[in-house]
CSV table of C-alpha atoms in Angstrom, one decimal:
chain,number,residue,atom,x,y,z
A,1054,GLY,CA,124.5,90.0,112.5
A,1055,GLN,CA,122.8,91.7,109.6
A,1056,GLN,CA,123.1,95.5,109.7
A,1057,VAL,CA,121.2,97.9,107.5
A,1058,MET,CA,122.5,101.5,107.7
A,1059,GLN,CA,120.7,104.5,106.2
A,1060,ILE,CA,122.3,107.8,105.3
A,1061,PRO,CA,121.8,110.6,105.9
A,1062,GLN,CA,119.9,110.5,109.2
A,1063,TYR,CA,118.4,114.0,108.4
A,1064,GLN,CA,117.8,115.7,105.1
A,1065,HIS,CA,116.8,119.3,104.8
A,1066,VAL,CA,115.6,120.0,101.3
A,1067,GLN,CA,114.4,123.1,99.6
A,1068,GLU,CA,111.0,122.7,98.0
A,1069,GLY,CA,111.5,121.9,94.3
A,1070,GLU,CA,115.0,120.3,94.7
A,1071,ASP,CA,116.0,116.7,94.4
A,1072,PHE,CA,117.5,114.4,97.0
A,1073,THR,CA,118.6,110.9,97.6
A,1074,THR,CA,118.7,108.6,100.6
A,1075,TYR,CA,120.8,105.5,100.8
A,1076,CYS,CA,120.5,102.2,102.5
A,1077,ASN,CA,123.7,100.1,102.9
A,1078,SER,CA,124.0,96.5,104.1
A,1079,SER,CA,127.0,94.6,105.3
A,1080,THR,CA,125.8,91.5,103.6
A,1081,THR,CA,123.7,90.5,100.5
A,1082,LEU,CA,120.0,91.1,100.9
A,1083,SER,CA,117.3,88.9,99.3
A,1084,ASN,CA,115.0,91.9,99.1
A,1085,ILE,CA,114.6,95.5,100.2
A,1086,GLN,CA,111.5,97.4,101.1
A,1087,TRP,CA,110.9,101.1,101.6
A,1088,TYR,CA,108.3,102.6,104.0
A,1089,LYS,CA,107.3,106.2,104.6
A,1090,GLN,CA,106.2,107.4,108.0
A,1091,ARG,CA,104.6,110.9,108.2
A,1092,PRO,CA,105.1,112.9,111.4
A,1093,GLY,CA,102.7,111.4,114.0
A,1094,GLY,CA,101.7,108.6,111.6
A,1095,HIS,CA,102.6,105.0,111.0
A,1096,PRO,CA,104.8,103.3,108.4
A,1097,VAL,CA,103.3,102.9,105.0
A,1098,PHE,CA,104.7,100.5,102.4
A,1099,LEU,CA,106.0,102.2,99.3
A,1100,ILE,CA,107.9,99.5,97.2
A,1101,GLN,CA,109.7,96.2,97.3
A,1102,LEU,CA,112.8,95.4,95.2
A,1103,VAL,CA,114.1,91.8,94.8
A,1104,LYS,CA,116.2,91.7,91.7
A,1105,SER,CA,119.8,92.8,91.3
A,1106,GLY,CA,120.0,96.2,89.6
A,1107,GLU,CA,116.2,96.6,89.8
A,1108,VAL,CA,114.8,100.1,89.3
A,1109,LYS,CA,111.2,101.1,90.0
A,1110,LYS,CA,109.5,104.4,89.7
A,1111,GLN,CA,106.5,105.9,91.4
A,1112,LYS,CA,105.8,109.4,90.1
A,1113,ARG,CA,108.6,111.5,91.5
A,1114,LEU,CA,110.1,108.6,93.5
A,1115,THR,CA,112.8,106.3,92.0
A,1116,PHE,CA,113.9,103.3,93.9
A,1117,GLN,CA,117.0,101.3,93.0
A,1118,PHE,CA,118.5,98.0,94.2
A,1119,GLY,CA,122.3,97.7,93.7
A,1120,GLU,CA,123.9,95.1,91.4
A,1121,ALA,CA,125.4,93.3,94.4
A,1122,LYS,CA,122.1,93.5,96.3
A,1123,LYS,CA,123.9,95.2,99.2
A,1124,ASN,CA,122.6,98.7,98.8
A,1125,SER,CA,119.5,100.6,97.8
A,1126,SER,CA,118.6,104.2,97.1
A,1127,LEU,CA,115.5,106.3,97.0
A,1128,HIS,CA,115.6,109.4,94.8
A,1129,ILE,CA,112.9,112.1,95.0
A,1130,THR,CA,112.7,114.7,92.3
A,1131,ALA,CA,111.1,118.2,92.7
A,1132,THR,CA,110.5,117.8,96.4
A,1133,GLN,CA,107.1,118.9,97.7
A,1134,THR,CA,105.9,119.6,101.3
A,1135,THR,CA,103.9,116.4,101.1
A,1136,ASP,CA,107.3,114.5,101.0
A,1137,VAL,CA,107.9,115.4,104.7
A,1138,GLY,CA,108.4,112.3,106.9
A,1139,THR,CA,110.8,109.6,107.7
A,1140,TYR,CA,111.8,107.1,105.0
A,1141,PHE,CA,112.8,103.7,106.2
A,1142,CYS,CA,114.4,100.9,104.2
A,1143,ALA,CA,113.7,97.4,105.5
A,1144,TRP,CA,114.6,93.9,104.6
A,1145,ALA,CA,112.6,90.7,105.2
A,1146,ALA,CA,113.9,87.3,106.3
A,1147,GLY,CA,110.9,85.1,106.4
A,1148,ASN,CA,108.3,86.9,108.4
A,1149,LYS,CA,110.8,89.0,110.2
A,1150,LEU,CA,111.2,92.6,108.9
A,1151,THR,CA,114.2,94.6,110.1
A,1152,PHE,CA,114.3,98.4,109.6
A,1153,GLY,CA,117.2,100.7,108.9
A,1154,GLY,CA,117.5,103.8,111.0
A,1155,GLY,CA,115.5,106.0,108.7
A,1156,THR,CA,116.1,109.3,106.9
A,1157,ARG,CA,114.1,112.2,108.4
A,1158,VAL,CA,113.2,114.6,105.6
A,1159,LEU,CA,112.3,118.2,106.3
A,1160,VAL,CA,111.2,120.4,103.4
A,1161,LYS,CA,111.8,124.2,103.4
A,1162,PRO,CA,109.1,126.0,101.4
B,1160,ASP,CA,90.1,97.0,102.8
B,1161,THR,CA,93.8,97.4,103.7
B,1162,GLU,CA,93.1,98.7,107.2
B,1163,VAL,CA,94.6,97.6,110.4
B,1164,THR,CA,92.7,99.0,113.4
B,1165,GLN,CA,94.3,99.6,116.8
B,1166,THR,CA,92.7,100.6,120.0
B,1167,PRO,CA,93.1,102.6,122.1
B,1168,LYS,CA,94.9,105.4,120.2
B,1169,HIS,CA,96.3,106.7,123.5
B,1170,LEU,CA,96.9,105.0,126.9
B,1171,VAL,CA,98.2,106.3,130.1
B,1172,MET,CA,98.9,103.8,132.8
B,1173,GLY,CA,100.6,103.5,136.2
B,1174,MET,CA,103.3,100.9,136.9
B,1175,THR,CA,100.9,98.7,138.8
B,1176,ASN,CA,98.1,98.7,136.2
B,1177,LYS,CA,97.0,96.0,133.9
B,1178,LYS,CA,95.9,97.0,130.4
B,1179,SER,CA,95.5,95.6,126.9
B,1180,LEU,CA,96.2,96.8,123.5
B,1181,LYS,CA,94.0,95.5,120.7
B,1182,CYS,CA,94.6,95.1,116.9
B,1183,GLU,CA,92.2,93.9,114.2
B,1184,GLN,CA,92.5,93.3,110.5
B,1185,HIS,CA,90.1,91.8,107.9
B,1186,MET,CA,92.5,91.4,105.0
B,1187,GLY,CA,92.8,87.6,105.5
B,1188,HIS,CA,96.4,87.9,106.6
B,1189,ARG,CA,97.6,85.0,108.7
B,1190,ALA,CA,100.7,86.8,110.1
B,1191,MET,CA,100.4,89.5,112.7
B,1192,TYR,CA,103.1,91.5,114.5
B,1193,TRP,CA,103.7,93.8,117.4
B,1194,TYR,CA,106.4,96.5,117.2
B,1195,LYS,CA,107.6,99.1,119.7
B,1196,GLN,CA,108.8,102.4,118.3
B,1197,LYS,CA,110.5,105.1,120.4
B,1198,ALA,CA,110.7,108.7,119.2
B,1199,LYS,CA,113.0,109.2,116.2
B,1200,LYS,CA,113.8,105.5,116.0
B,1201,PRO,CA,112.7,102.7,113.7
B,1202,PRO,CA,110.1,100.2,114.7
B,1203,GLU,CA,111.5,97.3,116.7
B,1204,LEU,CA,109.9,93.9,116.3
B,1205,MET,CA,108.5,92.4,119.5
B,1206,PHE,CA,106.4,89.4,118.5
B,1207,VAL,CA,105.2,87.6,115.3
B,1208,TYR,CA,102.2,85.3,115.1
B,1209,SER,CA,101.8,83.0,112.2
B,1210,TYR,CA,98.6,81.1,111.8
B,1211,GLU,CA,97.6,82.2,115.3
B,1212,LYS,CA,100.7,80.6,116.8
B,1213,LEU,CA,103.6,82.6,118.3
B,1214,SER,CA,106.5,82.2,115.9
B,1215,ILE,CA,108.9,84.9,117.0
B,1216,ASN,CA,109.5,86.5,120.4
B,1217,GLU,CA,112.4,89.0,120.3
B,1218,SER,CA,113.4,88.4,123.9
B,1219,VAL,CA,110.6,90.7,125.1
B,1220,PRO,CA,110.2,91.0,128.9
B,1221,SER,CA,107.4,89.0,130.4
B,1222,ARG,CA,105.5,92.1,131.4
B,1223,PHE,CA,104.4,92.1,127.8
B,1224,SER,CA,102.1,89.2,127.0
B,1225,PRO,CA,100.8,88.7,123.4
B,1226,GLU,CA,97.6,86.8,122.5
B,1227,CYS,CA,96.1,85.9,119.2
B,1228,PRO,CA,92.5,84.8,119.8
B,1229,ASN,CA,91.7,84.3,116.1
B,1230,SER,CA,93.1,85.1,112.7
B,1231,SER,CA,91.7,88.7,112.7
B,1232,LEU,CA,92.6,89.7,116.2
B,1233,LEU,CA,95.8,90.4,118.1
B,1234,ASN,CA,96.1,91.6,121.7
B,1235,LEU,CA,99.0,92.8,123.8
B,1236,HIS,CA,98.5,92.5,127.5
B,1237,LEU,CA,100.5,94.9,129.7
B,1238,HIS,CA,101.3,94.4,133.4
B,1239,ALA,CA,103.7,96.1,135.7
B,1240,LEU,CA,105.3,98.2,133.0
B,1241,GLN,CA,108.2,100.6,133.6
B,1242,PRO,CA,108.4,104.3,132.5
B,1243,GLU,CA,111.0,103.3,129.8
B,1244,ASP,CA,108.2,101.2,128.2
B,1245,SER,CA,106.5,104.4,127.1
B,1246,ALA,CA,106.4,104.3,123.3
B,1247,LEU,CA,104.3,104.0,120.2
B,1248,TYR,CA,103.1,100.4,119.9
B,1249,LEU,CA,102.4,99.4,116.3
B,1250,CYS,CA,100.5,96.4,115.1
B,1251,ALA,CA,101.0,95.1,111.6
B,1252,SER,CA,99.7,92.2,109.4
B,1253,SER,CA,100.9,90.5,106.3
B,1254,GLN,CA,100.6,87.3,104.3
B,1255,VAL,CA,102.6,84.4,105.6
B,1256,TRP,CA,106.0,83.8,104.1
B,1257,PRO,CA,106.6,82.5,101.5
B,1258,THR,CA,104.1,84.2,99.2
B,1259,LEU,CA,104.5,86.3,96.1
B,1260,ALA,CA,103.8,89.3,98.3
B,1261,LYS,CA,106.9,88.4,100.3
B,1262,ASN,CA,106.0,90.0,103.7
B,1263,ILE,CA,104.7,93.4,102.7
B,1264,GLN,CA,103.4,94.7,106.0
B,1265,TYR,CA,100.4,96.8,106.7
B,1266,PHE,CA,100.6,98.9,109.9
B,1267,GLY,CA,97.9,100.2,112.2
B,1268,ALA,CA,98.0,103.8,113.4
B,1269,GLY,CA,99.4,102.6,116.7
B,1270,THR,CA,98.8,103.1,120.4
B,1271,ARG,CA,100.8,105.8,122.1
B,1272,LEU,CA,101.5,104.5,125.6
B,1273,SER,CA,102.7,106.5,128.5
B,1274,VAL,CA,103.7,104.8,131.7
B,1275,LEU,CA,103.8,106.9,134.8
């Protein structure tokens, strides 16, 4: 069945540095969503991508959907302590949302 | 108002107890969901209700019994749980597929359940 893999599982980042987390699928996706879950919190929707090659930006966050719609990336510039948390990619088929394993981000001040 | 409210926030129960988790939303969403999340793992879908009817059951054991009394409320009845059922239980809501919003889900803060 459909598998969505996220790498890396853990990301230790120095405050002020950039990093990227990747989401890779074994098959073509109709859409990809990204959620952020703070420690002790709940998933919060960040963005949805549906078009091949689509790029969207939210302040220091840049989201990209691959040309083949099999992969997606989240790039964060100038990391801040508020970026701490787990970032999940997810894809929707009808009303069913399936999450990738997540990238847990730790920020070193 | 984009809030999904879950009660209780924490619950400790014995294996012979019966308890219920509650979820409420007032965003006019007609799809509601229950997820189970273990520590350091992604949320796992349990049930989906669409227009107050159960549309997806991800082979969840019968000791978990969902109920959708109306379009704003979702319950999860728990009976004879096992210690391995201890987890964070998340409720979510969304518009029903297909819509322009395409299944953007709004999550509640969750109920942290411990089964002793």
